[in-house]
XYZ file of N, CA and C in Angstrom:
792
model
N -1.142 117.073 96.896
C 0.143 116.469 96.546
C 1.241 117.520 96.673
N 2.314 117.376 97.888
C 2.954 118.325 97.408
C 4.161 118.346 96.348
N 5.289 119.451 96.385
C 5.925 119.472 95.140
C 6.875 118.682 95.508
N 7.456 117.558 94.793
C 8.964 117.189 94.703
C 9.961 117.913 93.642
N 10.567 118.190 94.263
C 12.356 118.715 93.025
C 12.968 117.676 93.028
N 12.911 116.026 92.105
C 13.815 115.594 91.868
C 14.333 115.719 90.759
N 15.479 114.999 90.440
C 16.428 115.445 89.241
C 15.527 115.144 87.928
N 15.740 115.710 86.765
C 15.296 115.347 85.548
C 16.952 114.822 84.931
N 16.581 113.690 84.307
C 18.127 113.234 83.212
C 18.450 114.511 82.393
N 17.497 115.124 81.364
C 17.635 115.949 80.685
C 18.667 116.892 81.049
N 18.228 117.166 82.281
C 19.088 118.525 83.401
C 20.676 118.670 83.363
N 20.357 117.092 83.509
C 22.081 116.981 84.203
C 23.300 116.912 83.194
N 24.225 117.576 83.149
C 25.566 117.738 82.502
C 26.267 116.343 81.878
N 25.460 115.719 82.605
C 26.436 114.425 82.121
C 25.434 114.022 81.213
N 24.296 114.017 80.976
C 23.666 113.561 80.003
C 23.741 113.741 78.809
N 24.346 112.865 77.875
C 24.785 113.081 76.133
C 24.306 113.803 75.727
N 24.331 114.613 74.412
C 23.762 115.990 73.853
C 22.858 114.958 72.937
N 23.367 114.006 72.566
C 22.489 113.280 71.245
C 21.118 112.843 72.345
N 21.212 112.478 73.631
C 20.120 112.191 74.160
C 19.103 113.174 74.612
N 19.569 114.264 74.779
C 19.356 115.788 75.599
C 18.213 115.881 74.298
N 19.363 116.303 72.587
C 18.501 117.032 71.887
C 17.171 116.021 71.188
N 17.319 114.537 71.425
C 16.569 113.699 70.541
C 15.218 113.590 72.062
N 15.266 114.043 73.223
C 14.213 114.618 73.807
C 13.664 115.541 73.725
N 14.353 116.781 73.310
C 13.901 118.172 72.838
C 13.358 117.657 72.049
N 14.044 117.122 70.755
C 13.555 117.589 69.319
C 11.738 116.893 69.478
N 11.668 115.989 70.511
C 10.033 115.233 70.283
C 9.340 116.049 71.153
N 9.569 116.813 72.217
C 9.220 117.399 72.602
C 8.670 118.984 72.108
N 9.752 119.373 71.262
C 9.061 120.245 70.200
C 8.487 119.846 69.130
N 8.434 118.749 68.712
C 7.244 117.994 67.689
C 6.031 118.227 68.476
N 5.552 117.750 69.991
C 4.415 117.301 69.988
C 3.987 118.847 70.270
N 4.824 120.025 70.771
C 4.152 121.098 71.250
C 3.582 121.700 69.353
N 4.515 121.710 68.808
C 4.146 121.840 67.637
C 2.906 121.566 66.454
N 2.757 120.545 66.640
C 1.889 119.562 65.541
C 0.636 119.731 66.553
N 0.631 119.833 67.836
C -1.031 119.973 68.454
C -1.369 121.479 69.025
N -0.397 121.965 68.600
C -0.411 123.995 68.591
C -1.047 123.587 70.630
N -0.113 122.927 71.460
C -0.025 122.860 72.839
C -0.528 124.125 73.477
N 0.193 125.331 73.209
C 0.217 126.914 74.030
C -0.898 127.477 73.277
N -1.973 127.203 72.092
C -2.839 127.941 71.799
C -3.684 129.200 72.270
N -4.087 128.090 73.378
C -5.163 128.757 74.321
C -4.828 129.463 75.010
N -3.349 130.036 75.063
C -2.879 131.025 76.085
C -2.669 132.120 75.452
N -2.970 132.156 73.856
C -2.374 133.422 73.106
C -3.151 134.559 73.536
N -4.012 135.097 74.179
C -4.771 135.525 74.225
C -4.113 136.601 75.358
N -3.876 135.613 76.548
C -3.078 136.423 77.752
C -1.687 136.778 77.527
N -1.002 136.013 76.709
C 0.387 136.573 76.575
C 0.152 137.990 75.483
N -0.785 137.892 74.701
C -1.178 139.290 73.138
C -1.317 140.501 74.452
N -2.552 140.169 75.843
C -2.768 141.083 76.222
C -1.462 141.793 76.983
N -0.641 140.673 77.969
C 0.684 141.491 78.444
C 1.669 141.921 77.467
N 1.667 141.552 76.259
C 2.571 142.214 74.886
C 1.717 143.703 75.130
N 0.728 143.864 74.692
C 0.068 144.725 74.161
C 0.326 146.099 75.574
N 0.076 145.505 76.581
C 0.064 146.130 77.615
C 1.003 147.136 78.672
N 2.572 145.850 78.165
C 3.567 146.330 78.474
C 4.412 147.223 77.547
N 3.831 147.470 76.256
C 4.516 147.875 74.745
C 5.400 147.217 74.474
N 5.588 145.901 74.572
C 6.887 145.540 74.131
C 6.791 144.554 73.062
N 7.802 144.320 72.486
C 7.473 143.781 70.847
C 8.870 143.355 70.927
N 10.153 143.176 71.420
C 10.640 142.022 71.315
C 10.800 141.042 72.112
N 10.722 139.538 72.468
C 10.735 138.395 73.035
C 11.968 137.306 72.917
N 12.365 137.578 74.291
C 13.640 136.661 74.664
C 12.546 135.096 75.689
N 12.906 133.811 74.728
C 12.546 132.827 75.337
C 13.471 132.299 75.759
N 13.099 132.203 76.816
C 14.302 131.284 78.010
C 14.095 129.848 78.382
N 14.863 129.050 78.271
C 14.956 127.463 78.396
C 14.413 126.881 77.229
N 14.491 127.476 76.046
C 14.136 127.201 75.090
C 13.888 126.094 74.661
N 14.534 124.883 75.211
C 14.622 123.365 74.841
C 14.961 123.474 73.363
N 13.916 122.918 72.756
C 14.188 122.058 70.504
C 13.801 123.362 70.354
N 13.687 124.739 70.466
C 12.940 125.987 70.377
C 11.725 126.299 70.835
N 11.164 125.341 71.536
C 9.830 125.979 71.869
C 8.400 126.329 71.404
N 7.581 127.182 70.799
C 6.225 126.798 71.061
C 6.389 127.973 69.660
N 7.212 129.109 69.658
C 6.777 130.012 68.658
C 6.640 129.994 67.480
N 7.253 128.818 66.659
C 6.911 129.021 65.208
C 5.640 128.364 65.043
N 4.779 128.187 65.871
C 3.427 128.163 65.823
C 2.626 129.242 66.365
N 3.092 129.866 67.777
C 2.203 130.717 68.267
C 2.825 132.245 67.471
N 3.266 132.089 66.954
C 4.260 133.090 66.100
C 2.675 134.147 65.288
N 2.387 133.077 64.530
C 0.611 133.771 63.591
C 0.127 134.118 64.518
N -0.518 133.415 65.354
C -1.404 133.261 66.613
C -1.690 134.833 67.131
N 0.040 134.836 67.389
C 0.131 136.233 68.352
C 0.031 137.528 67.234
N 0.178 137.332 65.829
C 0.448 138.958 65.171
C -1.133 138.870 65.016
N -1.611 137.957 64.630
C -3.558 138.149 64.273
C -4.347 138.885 65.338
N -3.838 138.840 66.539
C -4.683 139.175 67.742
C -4.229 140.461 68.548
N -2.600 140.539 68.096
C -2.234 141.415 68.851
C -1.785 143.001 68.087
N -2.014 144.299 68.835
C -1.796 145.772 68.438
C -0.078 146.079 67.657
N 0.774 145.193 68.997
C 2.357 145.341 68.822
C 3.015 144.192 67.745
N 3.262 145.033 66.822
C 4.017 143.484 65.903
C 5.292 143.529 66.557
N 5.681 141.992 66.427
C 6.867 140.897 67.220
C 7.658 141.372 65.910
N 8.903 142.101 66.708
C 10.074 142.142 65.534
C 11.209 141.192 65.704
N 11.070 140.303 66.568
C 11.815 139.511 66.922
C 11.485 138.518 67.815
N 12.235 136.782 68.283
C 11.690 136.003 69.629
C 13.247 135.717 69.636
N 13.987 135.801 70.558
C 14.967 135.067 70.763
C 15.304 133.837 71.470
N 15.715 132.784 70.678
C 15.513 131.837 71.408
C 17.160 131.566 72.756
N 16.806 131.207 73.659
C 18.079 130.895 74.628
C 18.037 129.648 75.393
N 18.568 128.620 75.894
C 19.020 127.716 76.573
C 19.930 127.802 77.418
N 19.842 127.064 78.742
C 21.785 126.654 79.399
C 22.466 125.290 78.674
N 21.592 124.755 78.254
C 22.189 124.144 77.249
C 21.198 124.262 75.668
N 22.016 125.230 74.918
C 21.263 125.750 73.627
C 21.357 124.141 72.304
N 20.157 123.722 71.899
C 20.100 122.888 71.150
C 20.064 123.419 69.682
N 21.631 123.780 69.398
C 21.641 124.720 68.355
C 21.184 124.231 66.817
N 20.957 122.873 66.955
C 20.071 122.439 65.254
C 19.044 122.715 65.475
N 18.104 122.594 66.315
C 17.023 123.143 66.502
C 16.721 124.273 66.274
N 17.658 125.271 67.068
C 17.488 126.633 67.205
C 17.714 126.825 65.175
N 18.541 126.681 64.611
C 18.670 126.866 63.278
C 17.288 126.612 62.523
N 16.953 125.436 62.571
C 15.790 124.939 61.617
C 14.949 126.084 61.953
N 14.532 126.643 63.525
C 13.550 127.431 63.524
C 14.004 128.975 62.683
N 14.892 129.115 63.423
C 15.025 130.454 62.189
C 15.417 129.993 60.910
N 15.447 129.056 59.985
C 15.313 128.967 58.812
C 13.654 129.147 58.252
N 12.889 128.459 59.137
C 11.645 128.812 58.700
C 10.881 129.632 58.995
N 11.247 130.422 59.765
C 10.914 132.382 60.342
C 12.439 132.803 60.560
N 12.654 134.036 59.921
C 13.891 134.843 60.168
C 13.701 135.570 61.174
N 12.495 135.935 61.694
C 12.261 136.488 63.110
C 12.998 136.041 64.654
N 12.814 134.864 63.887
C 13.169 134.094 64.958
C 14.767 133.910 65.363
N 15.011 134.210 66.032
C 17.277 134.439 65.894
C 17.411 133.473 67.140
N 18.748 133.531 67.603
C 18.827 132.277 68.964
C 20.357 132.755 69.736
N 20.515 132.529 70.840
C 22.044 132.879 71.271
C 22.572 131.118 71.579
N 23.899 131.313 71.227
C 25.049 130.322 70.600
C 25.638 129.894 71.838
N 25.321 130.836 73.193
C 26.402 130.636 74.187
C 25.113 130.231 75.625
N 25.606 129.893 76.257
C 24.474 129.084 77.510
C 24.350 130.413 77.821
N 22.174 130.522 78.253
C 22.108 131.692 79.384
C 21.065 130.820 80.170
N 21.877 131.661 81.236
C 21.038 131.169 82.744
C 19.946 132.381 82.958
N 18.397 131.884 83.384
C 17.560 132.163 83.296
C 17.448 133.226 84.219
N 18.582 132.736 85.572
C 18.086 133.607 86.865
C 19.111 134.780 86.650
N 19.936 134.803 85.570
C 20.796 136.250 85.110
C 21.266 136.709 83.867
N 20.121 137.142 83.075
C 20.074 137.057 82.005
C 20.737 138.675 81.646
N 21.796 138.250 80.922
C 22.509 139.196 80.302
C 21.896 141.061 80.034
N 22.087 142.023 80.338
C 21.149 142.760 80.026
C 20.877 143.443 78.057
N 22.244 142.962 77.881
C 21.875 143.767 76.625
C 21.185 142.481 75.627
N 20.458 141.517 75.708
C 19.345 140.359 75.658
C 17.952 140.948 76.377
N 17.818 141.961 75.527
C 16.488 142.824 75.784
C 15.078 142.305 75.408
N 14.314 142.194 76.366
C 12.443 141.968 75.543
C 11.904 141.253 76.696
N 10.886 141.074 76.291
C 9.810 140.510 77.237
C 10.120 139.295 77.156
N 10.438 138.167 78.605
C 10.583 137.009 78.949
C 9.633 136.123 78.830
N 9.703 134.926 78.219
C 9.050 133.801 78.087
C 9.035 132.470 78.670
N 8.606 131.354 79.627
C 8.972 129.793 79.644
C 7.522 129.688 79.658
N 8.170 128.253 78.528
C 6.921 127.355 78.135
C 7.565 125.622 78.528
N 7.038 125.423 79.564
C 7.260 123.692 79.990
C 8.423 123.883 80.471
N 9.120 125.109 81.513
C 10.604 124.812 82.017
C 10.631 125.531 83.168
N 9.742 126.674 83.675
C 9.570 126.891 84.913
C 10.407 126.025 86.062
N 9.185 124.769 85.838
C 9.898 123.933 86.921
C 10.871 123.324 87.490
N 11.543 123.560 86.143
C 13.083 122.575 86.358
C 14.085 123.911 87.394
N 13.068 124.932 87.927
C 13.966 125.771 89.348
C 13.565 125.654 90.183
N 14.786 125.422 91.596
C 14.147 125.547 92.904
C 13.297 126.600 93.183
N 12.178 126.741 94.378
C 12.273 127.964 94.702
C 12.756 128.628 94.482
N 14.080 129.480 95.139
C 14.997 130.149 95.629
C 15.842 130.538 93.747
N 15.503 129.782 92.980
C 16.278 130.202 91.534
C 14.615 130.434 90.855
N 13.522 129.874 90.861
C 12.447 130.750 90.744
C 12.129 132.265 90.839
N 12.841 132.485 92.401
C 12.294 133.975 92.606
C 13.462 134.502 92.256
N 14.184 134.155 91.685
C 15.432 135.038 91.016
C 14.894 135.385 89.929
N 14.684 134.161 89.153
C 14.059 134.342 87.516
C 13.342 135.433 87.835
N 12.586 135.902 88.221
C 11.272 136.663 88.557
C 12.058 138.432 89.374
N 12.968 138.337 90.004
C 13.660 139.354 90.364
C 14.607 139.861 89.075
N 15.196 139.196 88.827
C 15.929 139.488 87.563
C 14.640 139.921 86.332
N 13.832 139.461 86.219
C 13.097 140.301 85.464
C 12.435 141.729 85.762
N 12.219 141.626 86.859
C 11.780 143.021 87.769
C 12.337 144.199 87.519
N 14.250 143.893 87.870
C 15.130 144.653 88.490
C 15.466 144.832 86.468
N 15.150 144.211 85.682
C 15.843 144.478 84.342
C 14.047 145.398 84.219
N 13.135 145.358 84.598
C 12.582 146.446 83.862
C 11.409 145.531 82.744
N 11.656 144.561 82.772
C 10.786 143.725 81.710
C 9.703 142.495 81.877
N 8.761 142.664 80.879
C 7.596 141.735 81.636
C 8.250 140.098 80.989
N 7.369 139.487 81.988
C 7.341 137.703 82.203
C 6.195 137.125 82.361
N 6.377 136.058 81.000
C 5.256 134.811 81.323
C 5.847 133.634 81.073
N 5.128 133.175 82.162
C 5.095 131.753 82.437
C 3.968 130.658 82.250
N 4.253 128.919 81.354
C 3.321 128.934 81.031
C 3.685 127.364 80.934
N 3.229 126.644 82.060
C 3.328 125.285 81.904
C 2.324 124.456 82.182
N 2.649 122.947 80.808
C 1.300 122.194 80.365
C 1.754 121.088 81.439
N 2.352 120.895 82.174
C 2.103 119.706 83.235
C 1.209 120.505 84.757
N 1.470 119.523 85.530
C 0.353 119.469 86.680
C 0.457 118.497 87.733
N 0.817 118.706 88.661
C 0.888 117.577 90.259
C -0.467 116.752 90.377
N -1.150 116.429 88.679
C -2.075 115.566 89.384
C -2.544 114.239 88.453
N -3.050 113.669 89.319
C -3.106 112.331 88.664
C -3.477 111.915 87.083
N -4.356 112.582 86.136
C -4.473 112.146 85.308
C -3.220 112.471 84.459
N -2.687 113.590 84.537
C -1.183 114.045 83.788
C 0.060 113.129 84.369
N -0.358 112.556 85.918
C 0.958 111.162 85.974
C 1.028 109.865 84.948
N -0.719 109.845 85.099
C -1.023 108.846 84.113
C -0.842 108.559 83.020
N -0.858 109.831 82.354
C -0.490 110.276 80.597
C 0.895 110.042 80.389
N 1.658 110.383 81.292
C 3.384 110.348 81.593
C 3.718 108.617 81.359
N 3.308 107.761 81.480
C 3.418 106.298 81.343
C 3.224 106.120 80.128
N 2.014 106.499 79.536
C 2.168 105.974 78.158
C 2.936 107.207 76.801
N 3.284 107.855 77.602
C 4.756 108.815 76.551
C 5.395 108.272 75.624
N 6.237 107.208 76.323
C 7.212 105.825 75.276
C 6.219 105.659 74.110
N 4.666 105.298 74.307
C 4.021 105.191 72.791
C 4.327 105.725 71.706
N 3.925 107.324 72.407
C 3.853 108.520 71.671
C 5.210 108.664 71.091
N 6.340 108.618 71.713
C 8.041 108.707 70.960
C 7.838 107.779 69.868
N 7.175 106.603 70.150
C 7.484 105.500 69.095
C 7.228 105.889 67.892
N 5.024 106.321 68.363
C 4.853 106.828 66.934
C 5.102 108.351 66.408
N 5.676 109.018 67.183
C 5.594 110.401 66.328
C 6.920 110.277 65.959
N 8.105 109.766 66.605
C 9.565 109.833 65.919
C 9.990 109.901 64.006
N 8.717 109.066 63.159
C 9.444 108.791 61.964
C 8.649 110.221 61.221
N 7.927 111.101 62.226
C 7.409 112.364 61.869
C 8.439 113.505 62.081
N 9.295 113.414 62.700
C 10.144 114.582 63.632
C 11.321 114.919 62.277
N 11.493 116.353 61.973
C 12.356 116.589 61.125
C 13.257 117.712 61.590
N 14.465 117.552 61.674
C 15.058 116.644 60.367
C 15.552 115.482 61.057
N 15.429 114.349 60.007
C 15.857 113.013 60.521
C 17.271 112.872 60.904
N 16.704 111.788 61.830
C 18.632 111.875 62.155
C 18.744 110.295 62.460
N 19.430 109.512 62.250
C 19.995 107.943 62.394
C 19.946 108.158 64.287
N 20.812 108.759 64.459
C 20.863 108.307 66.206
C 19.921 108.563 66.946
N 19.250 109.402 66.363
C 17.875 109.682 67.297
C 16.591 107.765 66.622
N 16.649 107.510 65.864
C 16.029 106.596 65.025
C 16.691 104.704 66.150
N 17.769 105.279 66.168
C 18.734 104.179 67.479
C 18.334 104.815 68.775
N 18.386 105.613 69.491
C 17.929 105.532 70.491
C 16.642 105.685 70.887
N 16.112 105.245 69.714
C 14.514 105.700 70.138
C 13.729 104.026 70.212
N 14.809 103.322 69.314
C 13.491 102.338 68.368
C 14.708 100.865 69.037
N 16.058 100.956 68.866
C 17.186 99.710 69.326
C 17.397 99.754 70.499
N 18.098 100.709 70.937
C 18.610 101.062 72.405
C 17.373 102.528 72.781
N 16.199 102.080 73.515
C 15.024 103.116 73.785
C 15.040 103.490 74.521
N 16.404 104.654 74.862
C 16.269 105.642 75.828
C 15.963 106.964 76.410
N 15.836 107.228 74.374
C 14.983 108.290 74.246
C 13.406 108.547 75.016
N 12.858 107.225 74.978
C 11.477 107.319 75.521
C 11.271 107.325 76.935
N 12.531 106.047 77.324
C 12.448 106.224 78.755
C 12.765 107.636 79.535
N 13.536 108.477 79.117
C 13.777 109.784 79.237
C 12.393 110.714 79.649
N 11.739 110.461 78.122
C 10.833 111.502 78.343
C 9.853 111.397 79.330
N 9.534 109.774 79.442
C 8.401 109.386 80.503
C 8.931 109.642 81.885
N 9.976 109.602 82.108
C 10.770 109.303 83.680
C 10.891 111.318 83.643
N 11.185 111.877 83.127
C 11.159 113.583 83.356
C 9.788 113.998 82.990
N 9.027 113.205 82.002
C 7.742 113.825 81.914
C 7.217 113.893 83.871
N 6.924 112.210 84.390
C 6.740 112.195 85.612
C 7.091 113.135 86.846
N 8.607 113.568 86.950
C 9.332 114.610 87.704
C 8.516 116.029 87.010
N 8.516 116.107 85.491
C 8.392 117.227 85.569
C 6.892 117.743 86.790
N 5.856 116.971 86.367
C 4.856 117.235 87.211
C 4.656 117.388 88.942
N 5.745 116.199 89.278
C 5.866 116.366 90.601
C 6.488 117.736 90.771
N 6.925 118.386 90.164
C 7.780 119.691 90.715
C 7.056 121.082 90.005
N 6.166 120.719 89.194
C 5.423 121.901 88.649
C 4.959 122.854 89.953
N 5.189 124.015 89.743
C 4.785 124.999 90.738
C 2.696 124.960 90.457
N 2.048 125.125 91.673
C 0.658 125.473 91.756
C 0.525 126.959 91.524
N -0.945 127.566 91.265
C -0.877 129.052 90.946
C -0.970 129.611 92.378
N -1.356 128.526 93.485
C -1.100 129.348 94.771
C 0.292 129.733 95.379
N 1.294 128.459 94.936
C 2.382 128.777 94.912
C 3.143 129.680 94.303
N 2.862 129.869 92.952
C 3.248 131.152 92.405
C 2.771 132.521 92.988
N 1.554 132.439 93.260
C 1.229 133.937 94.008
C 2.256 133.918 95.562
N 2.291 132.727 95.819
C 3.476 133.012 97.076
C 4.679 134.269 97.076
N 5.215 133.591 95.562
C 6.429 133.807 94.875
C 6.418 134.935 94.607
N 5.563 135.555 94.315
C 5.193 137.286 93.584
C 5.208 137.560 94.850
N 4.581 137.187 96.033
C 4.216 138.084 97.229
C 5.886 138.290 97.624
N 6.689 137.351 97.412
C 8.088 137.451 98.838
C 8.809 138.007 97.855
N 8.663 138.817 96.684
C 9.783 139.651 95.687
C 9.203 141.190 95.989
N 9.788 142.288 95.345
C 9.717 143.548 95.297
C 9.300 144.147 94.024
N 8.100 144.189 93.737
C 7.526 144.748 92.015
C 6.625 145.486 92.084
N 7.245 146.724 92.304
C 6.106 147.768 92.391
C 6.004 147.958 90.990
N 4.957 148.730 90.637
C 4.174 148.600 89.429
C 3.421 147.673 88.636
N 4.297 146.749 88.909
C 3.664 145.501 88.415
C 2.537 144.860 88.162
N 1.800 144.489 87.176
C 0.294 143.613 87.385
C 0.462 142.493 86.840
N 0.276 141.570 87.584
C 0.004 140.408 88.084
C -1.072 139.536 87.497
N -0.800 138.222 86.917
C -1.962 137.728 86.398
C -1.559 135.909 86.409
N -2.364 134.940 87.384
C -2.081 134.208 87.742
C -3.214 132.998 87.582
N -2.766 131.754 87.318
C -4.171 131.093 86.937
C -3.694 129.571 85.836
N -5.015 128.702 85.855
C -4.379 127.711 85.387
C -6.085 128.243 83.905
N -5.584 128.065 83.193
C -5.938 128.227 82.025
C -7.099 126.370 81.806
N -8.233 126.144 81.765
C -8.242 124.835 81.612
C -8.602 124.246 80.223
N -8.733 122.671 79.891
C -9.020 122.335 78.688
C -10.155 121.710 79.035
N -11.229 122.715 78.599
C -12.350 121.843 78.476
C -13.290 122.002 79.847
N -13.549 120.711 80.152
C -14.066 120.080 81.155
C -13.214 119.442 82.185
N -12.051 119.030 81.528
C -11.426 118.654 82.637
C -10.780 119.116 83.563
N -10.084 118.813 84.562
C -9.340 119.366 85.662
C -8.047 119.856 85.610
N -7.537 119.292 84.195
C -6.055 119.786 84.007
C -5.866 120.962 83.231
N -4.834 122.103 82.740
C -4.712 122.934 81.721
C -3.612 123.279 81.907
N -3.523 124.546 81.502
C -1.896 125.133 81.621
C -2.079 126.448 82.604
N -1.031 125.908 83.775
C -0.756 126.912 84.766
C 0.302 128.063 83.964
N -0.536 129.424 84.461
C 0.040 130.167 83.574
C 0.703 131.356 84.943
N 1.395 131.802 84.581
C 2.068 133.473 85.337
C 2.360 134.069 84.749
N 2.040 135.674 84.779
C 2.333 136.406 83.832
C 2.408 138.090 84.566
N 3.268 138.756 84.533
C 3.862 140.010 85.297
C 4.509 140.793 84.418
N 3.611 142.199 84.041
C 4.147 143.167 83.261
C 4.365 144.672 84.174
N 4.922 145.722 83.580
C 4.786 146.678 83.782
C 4.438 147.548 83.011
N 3.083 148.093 83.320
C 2.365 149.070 82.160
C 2.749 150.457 82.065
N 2.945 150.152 80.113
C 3.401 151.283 79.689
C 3.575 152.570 80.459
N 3.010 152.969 80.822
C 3.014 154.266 81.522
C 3.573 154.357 82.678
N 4.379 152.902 83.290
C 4.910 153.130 84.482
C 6.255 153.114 84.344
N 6.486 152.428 82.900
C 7.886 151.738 82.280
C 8.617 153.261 82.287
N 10.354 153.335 83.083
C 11.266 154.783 82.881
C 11.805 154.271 81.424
């Protein structure tokens, strides 16, 4: 199957913030409540550990992302304690971003849009995407990935969709899942409760970008493409779809540090 880049609603500028964040916010429910990135703590502890680095700038953060769960995960297993995760967006879902640092102070967030493929330099630490990779072309892919190079700092990448059929399949019945996890999602909010349950566009959202997201998920052969046509000397490289189980699907992961001893 190959990749399509079509649009996600989420993406686009014109799409309401009340609709934007009441997709985040379920979207960080479900990564949340089923600890989604678990099984990857293992490879992200080893490139922490590897690269010495101990603070973490997450990029495309969406409702915040995966850390106030993988947050334990990572200090139990890993040498370097996390003195910080910063959360960032191009469009920052700043109630979100709050609730999370209310319930870890570790956790801090920037207020102003950052773009992934030029990330500010004094926004220092080891780079993170969890479920947002894809939403870049190529060509803003291998930026993300140059811009981390040329700043000196390691990157992982780490997404739970997949170009293949049983994850299209799962994408259809999504709308369920909004229905029933919505009166779980905190903090409550009336318009998210209306567009989820009166006017249900919340769901159609997630199912119609869940779908795109997969068609456009990068493969790990494609990612090794991506490493090959950039410039990273020193670099080690670690590429692979992580699986669940028995089955055929898991989380395609990328991950590119520079070890300690090579770091100026």
């Amino acid at each position: 199957m190959n990749r399509i880049h079509f649009f996600e609603i989420e993406d686009q500028h014109w799409c309401p913030k009340v609709l934007r964040d009441g997709v985040t916010d379920f979207l960080q429910h479900i990564v949340q409540s089923y600890h989604l990135y678990q099984p990857i703590t293992q490879r992200l502890v080893k490139a922490l550990d590897q690269s010495g680095q101990n603070l973490i700038v997450d990029l495309c953060s969406g409702g915040a992302g995966p850390w106030l769960s993988l947050w334990k995960d990572v200090l139990q297993q890993s040498d370097n304690r996390i003195l910080s995760v910063t959360l960032t967006d191009l469009y920052p879902n700043l109630d979100a971003f709050r609730a999370a640092h209310t319930q870890n102070i570790g956790i801090v967030f920037c207020t102003e849009s950052i773009n992934a493929t030029q990330v500010p330099r004094e926004i220092k630490g080891f780079r993170t995407f969890f479920s947002s990779f894809h939403h870049l072309k190529p060509e803003e892919a291998k930026a993300v990935l140059r811009d981390a190079v040329d700043a000196k700092t390691g990157i992982a990448i780490f997404e739970s969709t997949q170009r293949h059929p049983l994850l299209l399949l799962y994408m259809l019945l999504t709308p369920f899942l909004v229905w029933l996890n919505t009166p779980f999602i905190r903090p409550w909010r009336w318009n998210r409760v209306f567009y989820t349950y009166i006017v249900p566009l919340i769901p159609f959202i997630v199912m119609f970008d869940g779908i795109v997201s997969c068609l456009r998920t990068y493969t790990p052969e494609e990612l090794k493409t991506m490493v090959n046509s950039i410039s990273a000397p020193y670099y080690k490289w670690d590429i692979g779809l992580q699986r669940f189980g028995i089955l055929p699907i898991g989380i395609t992961y990328m991950v590119g540090y520079m070890q300690k001893n090579k770091v100026n």
